[in-house]
Short mmCIF file of C-alpha atoms and ligand atoms in Angstrom, two decimals:
data_model
loop_
_atom_site.label_atom_id
_atom_site.label_comp_id
_atom_site.label_asym_id
_atom_site.label_seq_id
_atom_site.Cartn_x
_atom_site.Cartn_y
_atom_site.Cartn_z
CA ARG A 1 28.15 39.21 37.98
CA PHE A 2 24.90 39.21 36.63
CA VAL A 3 22.05 36.70 37.33
CA SER A 4 18.71 37.29 35.31
CA ASN A 5 16.14 36.86 37.79
CA HIS A 6 14.53 35.02 34.47
CA THR A 7 16.74 32.44 33.71
CA PRO A 8 14.73 29.33 34.68
CA SER A 9 16.06 26.32 36.72
CA LEU A 10 17.34 23.62 34.10
CA LEU A 11 15.98 21.36 37.33
CA ASN A 12 12.60 22.85 37.23
CA PRO A 13 10.81 21.50 34.16
CA SER A 14 9.39 23.12 30.65
CA ALA A 15 6.22 24.36 29.86
CA ALA A 16 6.95 21.41 27.00
CA VAL A 17 7.55 18.94 29.20
CA LYS A 18 4.62 20.01 32.34
CA ARG A 19 2.09 19.73 28.54
CA ALA A 20 3.93 16.27 27.85
CA ARG A 21 3.71 15.25 31.08
CA ASN A 22 -0.23 15.40 31.23
CA ASP A 23 -1.05 15.26 26.91
CA SER A 24 1.34 13.63 24.46
CA GLY A 25 -1.27 14.70 21.41
CA ASN A 26 -3.56 13.97 19.70
CA LYS A 27 -4.10 10.69 18.59
CA VAL A 28 -4.18 8.42 15.53
CA ALA A 29 -6.88 5.76 14.65
CA VAL A 30 -6.37 3.27 13.13
CA VAL A 31 -7.37 0.83 10.05
CA LEU A 32 -5.56 -2.90 9.41
CA GLY A 33 -5.99 -5.75 7.45
CA ALA A 34 -6.34 -8.42 9.82
CA GLN A 35 -6.58 -11.49 6.82
CA TRP A 36 -4.80 -11.62 3.75
CA GLY A 37 -6.15 -8.43 1.81
CA ASP A 38 -9.50 -6.62 0.68
CA GLU A 39 -11.41 -6.69 2.84
CA GLY A 40 -12.79 -4.06 2.64
CA LYS A 41 -10.56 -1.53 3.96
CA GLY A 42 -11.39 1.35 1.35
CA LYS A 43 -14.58 1.30 2.94
CA VAL A 44 -14.34 1.25 6.77
CA VAL A 45 -11.12 4.49 6.02
CA ASP A 46 -13.74 6.12 4.19
CA LEU A 47 -16.40 6.03 6.81
CA LEU A 48 -14.46 7.51 9.18
CA ALA A 49 -12.56 10.08 6.58
CA THR A 50 -15.47 12.20 6.49
CA GLU A 51 -14.73 14.18 10.58
CA SER A 52 -10.64 13.20 9.74
CA ASP A 53 -8.96 15.66 9.13
CA VAL A 54 -6.04 14.33 7.90
CA VAL A 55 -6.17 10.62 6.42
CA CYS A 56 -2.27 9.03 6.18
CA ARG A 57 -0.92 6.19 4.16
CA CYS A 58 2.82 4.52 6.41
CA GLN A 59 4.16 1.39 4.06
CA GLY A 60 2.94 -0.51 1.46
CA GLY A 61 2.51 1.04 -2.54
CA ASN A 62 0.27 0.86 -5.27
CA ASN A 63 0.00 -3.55 -4.60
CA ALA A 64 -2.65 -1.75 -2.42
CA GLY A 65 -6.26 -1.30 -3.83
CA HIS A 66 -8.75 0.25 -1.48
CA THR A 67 -13.17 0.74 -3.07
CA VAL A 68 -14.42 3.89 -2.67
CA VAL A 69 -17.42 3.61 -3.81
CA VAL A 70 -19.75 7.00 -2.84
CA ASP A 71 -23.27 7.99 -5.08
CA GLU A 72 -22.60 4.99 -6.96
CA GLU A 73 -19.46 5.95 -8.56
CA GLU A 74 -16.73 3.59 -7.66
CA TYR A 75 -13.47 4.88 -6.68
CA ASP A 76 -9.94 3.04 -6.66
CA PHE A 77 -6.86 3.93 -4.96
CA HIS A 78 -3.86 2.24 -4.98
CA LEU A 79 -1.46 5.22 -3.38
CA LEU A 80 -3.16 8.19 -2.54
CA PRO A 81 -5.33 7.42 0.25
CA SER A 82 -9.13 6.76 0.61
CA GLY A 83 -9.03 10.20 2.01
CA ILE A 84 -8.37 12.19 -1.29
CA ILE A 85 -12.03 12.47 -1.59
CA ASN A 86 -13.29 13.79 0.96
CA THR A 87 -13.18 17.56 0.22
CA LYS A 88 -12.19 19.01 4.37
CA CYS A 89 -8.74 16.45 4.43
CA THR A 90 -5.30 16.91 4.07
CA SER A 91 -3.97 13.18 2.83
CA PHE A 92 -0.31 12.62 3.55
CA ILE A 93 1.83 9.62 2.00
CA GLY A 94 4.52 8.89 4.90
CA ASN A 95 7.82 7.76 4.66
CA GLY A 96 7.20 4.33 4.70
CA VAL A 97 5.15 4.04 1.79
CA VAL A 98 7.16 3.36 -1.70
CA ILE A 99 5.98 5.92 -4.97
CA HIS A 100 6.29 5.29 -8.01
CA LEU A 101 5.39 7.72 -9.44
CA PRO A 102 3.72 7.46 -13.56
CA GLY A 103 1.58 4.39 -11.38
CA LEU A 104 0.72 8.48 -8.37
CA PHE A 105 -0.12 10.04 -11.75
CA GLU A 106 -1.57 7.25 -13.34
CA GLU A 107 -4.16 6.88 -10.28
CA ILE A 108 -4.83 10.72 -10.29
CA ASP A 109 -6.44 10.84 -14.23
CA LYS A 110 -8.30 7.87 -13.49
CA ASN A 111 -10.26 9.13 -10.32
CA GLU A 112 -10.32 12.96 -12.19
CA LYS A 113 -12.02 11.32 -14.93
CA ARG A 114 -14.50 10.17 -12.44
CA GLY A 115 -15.47 13.40 -10.48
CA LEU A 116 -12.35 13.58 -7.83
CA LYS A 117 -11.18 17.64 -8.35
CA GLY A 118 -8.04 19.95 -5.94
CA TRP A 119 -6.41 17.00 -4.90
CA ASP A 120 -3.25 18.27 -5.41
CA LYS A 121 -4.62 21.04 -2.53
CA ARG A 122 -4.65 18.52 -0.37
CA LEU A 123 -2.15 15.99 -0.77
CA VAL A 124 0.98 15.83 0.74
CA ILE A 125 4.31 13.28 0.58
CA SER A 126 6.96 12.81 3.03
CA ASP A 127 10.56 13.93 1.63
CA ARG A 128 11.81 10.26 3.04
CA ALA A 129 9.50 7.68 1.35
CA HIS A 130 11.92 6.26 -1.41
CA ILE A 131 11.13 5.69 -4.70
CA VAL A 132 9.79 2.66 -6.63
CA PHE A 133 11.64 2.56 -10.89
CA ASP A 134 10.32 0.81 -13.36
CA PHE A 135 12.82 -0.88 -12.95
CA HIS A 136 12.57 -3.08 -9.87
CA GLN A 137 8.95 -3.63 -11.27
CA ALA A 138 10.71 -5.52 -14.01
CA VAL A 139 13.13 -6.66 -11.33
CA ASP A 140 10.15 -8.16 -9.65
CA GLY A 141 8.52 -9.69 -12.55
CA LEU A 142 12.48 -11.47 -13.33
CA GLN A 143 12.44 -12.69 -9.21
CA GLU A 144 9.17 -14.35 -9.99
CA VAL A 145 10.37 -16.10 -13.01
CA GLN A 146 13.89 -17.24 -11.49
CA ARG A 147 11.71 -18.44 -8.22
CA GLN A 148 9.52 -20.39 -10.48
CA ALA A 149 12.54 -21.75 -12.41
CA GLN A 150 14.38 -22.36 -9.32
CA GLU A 151 11.70 -23.75 -6.40
CA GLY A 152 8.70 -24.55 -9.11
CA GLN A 153 6.68 -21.69 -7.99
CA ASN A 154 7.10 -17.86 -7.03
CA ILE A 155 4.82 -15.72 -4.70
CA GLY A 156 2.08 -14.39 -7.08
CA THR A 157 3.35 -10.75 -6.18
CA THR A 158 1.59 -8.12 -7.82
CA LYS A 159 4.72 -7.04 -9.77
CA LYS A 160 4.45 -3.56 -9.30
CA GLY A 161 8.53 -3.32 -7.99
CA ILE A 162 7.27 -3.84 -3.55
CA GLY A 163 10.12 -6.02 -3.44
CA PRO A 164 12.35 -4.81 -4.90
CA THR A 165 12.64 -1.48 -3.63
CA TYR A 166 12.11 -2.15 0.03
CA ALA A 167 15.30 -4.63 -0.44
CA CYS A 168 16.77 -0.97 -2.10
CA LYS A 169 15.98 0.49 0.78
CA ALA A 170 17.38 -1.90 2.99
CA SER A 171 20.80 -1.90 1.56
CA ARG A 172 20.77 1.20 1.54
CA THR A 173 20.97 1.77 -1.67
CA GLY A 174 17.36 2.86 -3.07
CA LEU A 175 17.13 6.96 -3.37
CA ARG A 176 13.98 8.91 -1.96
CA ILE A 177 11.69 11.84 -3.10
CA CYS A 178 14.37 14.35 -1.14
CA ASP A 179 17.30 13.20 -3.11
CA LEU A 180 14.49 13.85 -6.67
CA MET A 181 14.52 17.75 -4.95
CA ALA A 182 17.91 17.68 -4.81
CA ASP A 183 20.47 17.84 -7.35
CA PHE A 184 19.29 16.04 -10.42
CA GLY A 185 22.93 15.08 -11.69
CA GLU A 186 23.81 13.49 -8.77
CA PHE A 187 20.13 11.81 -8.96
CA SER A 188 21.11 10.64 -11.72
CA THR A 189 24.66 8.94 -11.09
CA ARG A 190 23.20 7.74 -8.59
CA VAL A 191 19.89 5.82 -10.17
CA LYS A 192 22.27 4.79 -12.76
CA ASN A 193 24.33 3.02 -10.24
CA LEU A 194 21.73 1.25 -9.58
CA VAL A 195 20.99 -0.42 -12.79
CA LEU A 196 24.56 -1.52 -12.96
CA GLN A 197 24.26 -3.28 -9.69
CA TYR A 198 20.99 -5.26 -10.88
CA GLN A 199 22.59 -5.93 -14.26
CA SER A 200 25.05 -7.97 -13.11
CA MET A 201 22.57 -9.17 -10.96
CA TYR A 202 20.27 -9.24 -13.91
CA PRO A 203 22.03 -9.83 -17.61
CA ALA A 204 18.75 -10.36 -19.37
CA LEU A 205 17.35 -6.64 -17.60
CA LYS A 206 16.74 -4.03 -20.83
CA VAL A 207 16.86 0.02 -19.16
CA ASP A 208 16.36 2.55 -21.31
CA VAL A 209 17.41 4.90 -18.21
CA GLU A 210 17.95 7.64 -20.56
CA SER A 211 14.23 8.32 -20.69
CA GLU A 212 12.90 7.18 -17.52
CA LEU A 213 14.96 10.00 -15.53
CA LYS A 214 13.29 12.32 -18.75
CA LYS A 215 10.04 11.16 -17.07
CA LEU A 216 11.15 11.77 -13.71
CA LYS A 217 12.54 15.25 -14.15
CA ASP A 218 8.77 16.57 -14.98
CA TYR A 219 7.28 14.36 -12.85
CA ALA A 220 9.79 15.95 -9.98
CA GLU A 221 8.54 19.71 -10.97
CA ARG A 222 4.46 17.98 -10.65
CA ILE A 223 4.91 17.00 -6.94
CA ARG A 224 7.38 19.71 -6.39
CA PRO A 225 4.60 21.87 -4.20
CA LEU A 226 4.06 18.88 -1.92
CA ILE A 227 6.56 17.30 -0.53
CA ARG A 228 7.15 18.34 3.47
CA ASP A 229 9.21 17.16 5.08
CA GLY A 230 6.79 13.78 6.68
CA VAL A 231 8.36 14.63 10.83
CA TYR A 232 7.57 17.40 10.81
CA PHE A 233 4.43 17.12 9.37
CA MET A 234 3.29 13.96 11.41
CA TYR A 235 4.76 16.06 14.69
CA ASP A 236 2.92 19.24 13.64
CA ALA A 237 -0.61 17.58 13.20
CA ILE A 238 0.60 15.56 17.20
CA HIS A 239 0.92 18.43 18.70
CA GLY A 240 -0.80 21.03 16.64
CA PRO A 241 -4.62 22.74 17.63
CA PRO A 242 -7.11 19.43 17.89
CA LYS A 243 -6.98 17.75 14.50
CA LYS A 244 -8.95 14.20 13.61
CA ILE A 245 -5.53 11.91 12.34
CA LEU A 246 -6.65 8.27 10.20
CA VAL A 247 -3.86 6.07 9.64
CA GLU A 248 -5.57 3.44 6.22
CA GLY A 249 -3.86 0.90 6.36
CA ALA A 250 -2.52 -1.32 2.62
CA ASN A 251 -2.29 -4.83 2.76
CA ALA A 252 -3.13 -6.93 5.57
CA ALA A 253 -1.88 -8.46 8.81
CA LEU A 254 -1.74 -12.38 7.15
CA LEU A 255 0.96 -10.48 3.88
CA ASP A 256 3.47 -8.72 7.03
CA ILE A 257 7.54 -9.45 6.31
CA ASP A 258 7.53 -10.58 9.89
CA PHE A 259 4.07 -11.72 10.89
CA GLY A 260 2.32 -12.75 7.72
CA THR A 261 2.92 -16.23 5.50
CA TYR A 262 6.63 -15.37 4.98
CA PRO A 263 8.37 -15.67 2.23
CA PHE A 264 4.65 -15.65 0.58
CA VAL A 265 4.45 -11.87 1.72
CA THR A 266 4.18 -8.25 1.07
CA SER A 267 7.40 -6.52 2.18
CA SER A 268 7.19 -4.16 4.66
CA ASN A 269 5.18 -3.89 8.61
CA CYS A 270 1.18 -4.27 8.09
CA THR A 271 0.57 -4.44 11.14
CA VAL A 272 0.02 -1.71 13.60
CA GLY A 273 4.23 -0.88 14.32
CA GLY A 274 4.03 0.11 10.15
CA VAL A 275 1.83 2.77 11.21
CA CYS A 276 5.10 4.12 13.96
CA THR A 277 8.43 3.86 11.47
CA GLY A 278 5.95 4.63 8.74
CA LEU A 279 4.92 8.04 10.23
CA GLY A 280 7.52 9.30 12.84
CA ILE A 281 5.49 8.44 15.41
CA PRO A 282 5.26 8.29 19.10
CA PRO A 283 2.99 4.87 20.02
CA ALA A 284 1.39 7.12 23.12
CA ASN A 285 -0.01 9.14 20.26
CA ILE A 286 -1.44 5.63 18.93
CA GLY A 287 -5.64 5.11 19.07
CA GLU A 288 -8.33 3.59 17.81
CA VAL A 289 -7.13 0.69 15.94
CA TYR A 290 -9.74 -0.96 13.93
CA GLY A 291 -8.60 -4.24 12.54
CA VAL A 292 -11.15 -4.60 8.92
CA SER A 293 -12.38 -9.04 8.37
CA LYS A 294 -14.34 -10.49 5.51
CA ALA A 295 -17.02 -12.71 6.79
CA TYR A 296 -15.39 -15.32 4.21
CA THR A 297 -10.95 -14.65 3.75
CA THR A 298 -9.52 -14.00 0.34
CA ARG A 299 -6.21 -14.59 -0.40
CA VAL A 300 -4.60 -13.25 -4.26
CA GLY A 301 -0.90 -15.33 -4.70
CA ILE A 302 0.80 -18.14 -3.71
CA GLY A 303 0.94 -19.53 -0.11
CA ALA A 304 -0.43 -21.55 3.21
CA PHE A 305 -4.64 -21.03 3.09
CA PRO A 306 -5.67 -23.94 5.32
CA THR A 307 -9.35 -22.72 5.01
CA GLU A 308 -9.24 -22.58 1.29
CA GLN A 309 -12.33 -24.32 -0.57
CA LEU A 310 -11.30 -25.50 -3.20
CA ASN A 311 -14.63 -26.22 -4.39
CA ALA A 312 -17.85 -25.49 -5.53
CA VAL A 313 -18.30 -23.90 -2.29
CA GLY A 314 -14.59 -21.22 -2.71
CA GLU A 315 -16.58 -20.86 -6.77
CA LEU A 316 -19.64 -19.77 -5.10
CA LEU A 317 -17.74 -17.26 -3.66
CA GLN A 318 -15.50 -16.13 -5.63
CA THR A 319 -18.52 -15.48 -8.43
CA ARG A 320 -21.12 -14.22 -5.32
CA GLY A 321 -18.55 -12.18 -3.85
CA HIS A 322 -17.27 -10.43 -7.55
CA GLU A 323 -13.37 -11.58 -5.95
CA VAL A 324 -11.48 -10.30 -8.23
CA GLY A 325 -7.95 -8.58 -7.39
CA VAL A 326 -8.17 -4.45 -7.70
CA THR A 327 -4.94 -4.60 -8.83
CA THR A 328 -4.33 -7.07 -10.59
CA GLY A 329 -7.45 -8.30 -11.36
CA ARG A 330 -6.70 -11.41 -10.60
CA LYS A 331 -9.58 -14.14 -9.29
CA ARG A 332 -9.19 -14.26 -5.89
CA ARG A 333 -9.14 -17.83 -3.92
CA CYS A 334 -11.45 -17.86 -1.62
CA ALA A 335 -12.53 -19.72 1.77
CA LEU A 336 -15.18 -20.06 3.63
CA TRP A 337 -19.11 -17.24 4.49
CA PHE A 338 -21.86 -16.85 4.74
CA TYR A 339 -26.17 -16.43 4.05
CA VAL A 340 -26.26 -18.68 0.70
CA LEU A 341 -24.91 -21.62 2.32
CA ASP A 342 -27.53 -24.46 4.77
CA GLU A 343 -24.36 -23.99 7.02
CA ILE A 344 -21.02 -21.96 8.36
CA LYS A 345 -17.59 -23.11 9.48
CA VAL A 346 -15.99 -20.73 11.83
CA GLY A 347 -11.78 -22.25 11.50
CA VAL A 348 -11.26 -21.78 15.42
CA ALA A 349 -8.37 -24.41 15.62
CA TYR A 350 -5.33 -25.52 13.83
CA LYS A 351 -4.13 -28.94 15.00
CA ILE A 352 -1.00 -30.43 14.79
CA ASN A 353 -0.39 -34.13 14.84
CA GLY A 354 -3.78 -34.28 16.76
CA LYS A 355 -2.56 -31.65 19.15
CA ARG A 356 -4.08 -27.91 18.58
CA VAL A 357 -1.54 -25.42 18.90
CA PRO A 358 -2.54 -22.58 19.97
CA TYR A 359 0.33 -19.93 17.81
CA PHE A 360 0.48 -19.38 13.99
CA PRO A 361 3.53 -21.62 12.72
CA ALA A 362 5.65 -19.64 11.29
CA ASN A 363 6.45 -22.42 8.14
CA MET A 364 5.32 -22.55 5.94
CA GLU A 365 5.25 -26.50 5.66
CA VAL A 366 3.71 -26.81 8.82
CA LEU A 367 1.43 -24.57 7.92
CA GLN A 368 0.28 -26.06 4.86
CA LYS A 369 0.24 -29.01 7.00
CA VAL A 370 -2.29 -27.85 9.76
CA GLU A 371 -5.78 -29.70 10.26
CA VAL A 372 -8.89 -27.39 10.91
CA GLU A 373 -10.84 -27.58 13.92
CA TYR A 374 -14.23 -26.25 12.97
CA GLU A 375 -17.47 -24.79 14.53
CA THR A 376 -20.90 -25.14 12.48
CA PHE A 377 -23.05 -23.09 12.07
CA PRO A 378 -26.80 -22.67 11.48
CA GLY A 379 -26.57 -20.50 7.51
CA TRP A 380 -29.81 -17.34 7.62
CA LYS A 381 -30.07 -18.01 3.64
CA THR A 382 -31.48 -14.55 3.26
CA ASP A 383 -29.76 -11.24 1.83
CA THR A 384 -28.79 -9.02 4.58
CA SER A 385 -27.36 -6.01 1.48
CA ALA A 386 -30.56 -3.96 2.97
CA VAL A 387 -30.05 -4.45 7.04
CA ARG A 388 -29.13 -0.84 8.53
CA LYS A 389 -29.85 -1.54 12.31
CA TRP A 390 -28.76 -4.71 14.65
CA SER A 391 -32.04 -5.86 15.22
CA ASP A 392 -33.21 -5.82 12.31
CA LEU A 393 -30.67 -8.91 10.90
CA PRO A 394 -31.29 -12.08 11.39
CA PRO A 395 -30.85 -13.75 14.90
CA LYS A 396 -28.80 -16.83 13.44
CA ALA A 397 -27.11 -14.09 11.67
CA GLN A 398 -26.70 -12.46 14.98
CA ASN A 399 -25.42 -15.38 16.68
CA TYR A 400 -22.53 -15.67 14.22
CA ILE A 401 -21.47 -12.64 14.24
CA ARG A 402 -21.45 -12.48 18.87
CA PHE A 403 -19.75 -15.87 18.59
CA VAL A 404 -16.83 -14.16 16.89
CA GLU A 405 -16.37 -11.42 18.42
CA ASN A 406 -16.28 -13.74 21.47
CA ARG A 407 -13.75 -15.55 20.32
CA ILE A 408 -11.75 -13.28 18.89
CA GLY A 409 -12.61 -11.63 22.33
CA VAL A 410 -11.89 -7.62 20.19
CA PRO A 411 -15.34 -5.63 20.20
CA ILE A 412 -17.20 -5.77 16.52
CA LYS A 413 -18.35 -1.89 15.43
CA TRP A 414 -19.41 -2.08 12.18
CA VAL A 415 -20.89 -5.17 10.26
CA GLY A 416 -20.43 -4.58 6.69
CA VAL A 417 -23.71 -5.78 4.42
CA GLY A 418 -22.57 -3.94 0.33
CA LYS A 419 -20.22 -2.03 -1.30
CA SER A 420 -21.21 1.09 -1.08
CA ARG A 421 -21.03 3.46 2.11
CA GLU A 422 -23.96 2.84 3.11
CA CYS A 423 -24.19 -0.54 3.89
CA MET A 424 -22.61 -0.55 7.33
CA ILE A 425 -24.27 -1.36 10.62
CA GLN A 426 -23.47 0.33 13.79
CA MET A 427 -23.41 -1.46 16.73
CA PHE A 428 -21.99 1.34 19.31
P1 LIG B 501 -4.94 -4.69 -0.48
O1 LIG B 501 -4.64 -3.22 0.76
C1 LIG B 501 -4.01 -8.05 -1.42
C2 LIG B 501 0.03 -9.69 -2.25
C3 LIG B 501 0.19 -10.50 -3.15
C4 LIG B 501 1.10 -10.88 -3.30
C5 LIG B 501 2.05 -10.50 -1.89
C6 LIG B 501 3.05 -10.12 -2.74
O2 LIG B 501 -6.18 -4.41 -1.64
O3 LIG B 501 -5.94 -4.88 0.78
P2 LIG B 501 4.33 -7.56 -3.53
O4 LIG B 501 3.22 -6.99 -4.66
O5 LIG B 501 2.73 -6.98 -2.93
O6 LIG B 501 5.18 -8.22 -3.67
O7 LIG B 501 3.36 -9.36 -3.54
O8 LIG B 501 0.88 -10.15 -1.21
N1 LIG B 501 -0.83 -8.84 -1.69
C7 LIG B 501 -2.45 -8.14 -1.36
N2 LIG B 501 -3.11 -8.57 -2.00
N3 LIG B 501 -4.22 -7.30 -1.28
C8 LIG B 501 -3.55 -6.69 -0.88
O9 LIG B 501 -3.74 -5.08 -0.24
C9 LIG B 501 -1.63 -6.83 -1.50
N4 LIG B 501 -0.36 -5.94 -0.45
C10 LIG B 501 -0.32 -7.58 -1.17
O10 LIG B 501 -1.00 -10.93 -4.44
O11 LIG B 501 0.62 -12.49 -3.03
MG1 LIG B 502 -7.00 -5.37 -2.75
#
């Protein structure tokens, strides 16, 4: 029997294995919301996107609203990664995102009018992403009405159909982009069955399924050139030539379905685990993770908010900070801050029955009742929006920032002092 000298021994690692031992591939940098959303993720993503080759969304849907201000022009993004304005970068919508196609095109049209060009050459969509239908949005509204009637309060969702779509995904009745790309007759049957299921739960639900399908057929042809196998797309981005890859988190840590203020949360994992599952990449490829926080906290919608300022301070923050939801236009609830104030209080611990707890309580009734322990700092009472260097910040502001940094034990990389691209102080 002839045995080639070139037959590799099964006991020796292949070239790919040897490579993987030394190098797991390109890393992705991640930007996440550390509070209740609206921290200014769009601005940080915009800063990093200028040197990125790929910008990805991995979870959430058009419940997100990310504002980017470039040369006085204000863009707002909901489903599109904010990197889409960077002409050198590919924007990727991963499998963990839920996509409302009419919303996507509305957003594209709006941003085209503001000067966005060539997006169709730079946008890639995973074939595994789930589809948000108009009736998911209607059901989102009906569920809110039901919650209000049964419990006397709702969640205050964005009514973008996010919860119902992720629920369908988990109950395995959802439809994905790959289904829309395949046989349309089969797709239509599954959509109609889903509508029937919903109508048996919500008899008041009216759906014009034929007209929704007709619109989807048109959208399907418009997005067809953008659809890829998302897992392979990411594999290639990671293991191909060196690339800078950035992930734009949507929503925020305290809205995370596992770690947030459940049930007043969104329906996806907005913390770092969502990056791996929402893109199909291993943890070893996660590089720098940046959490974005405001100097004060805000929250839209309902739910425990222990440091909330239901007083003149809260009103001042709301108006001075222009705290209005980008997605829903609702006023944001506000808690504690900065330069116009004589003193700034920082919540440093929660107490239950007078005893400090070293964790964030899971149960909402408990969280509603916690007592907050504050540390107080003198306010600097000067406008800092023109400051670009750390050394030019008032010492009282520096003091406050260093205190926060030491308390959380995480180095602060940038301090934002205003809305637009230039309004950033880089710390290291
Ligand atoms: P970005 O990415 C602020 C809130 C909603 C509601 C709850 C559930 O812009 O920071 P949903 O529609 O997701 O089922 O609503 O979560 N919420 C956000 N609040 N910013 C966001 O995203 C949010 N995404 C969801 O207001 O209270
Ligand atoms: Mg927002």
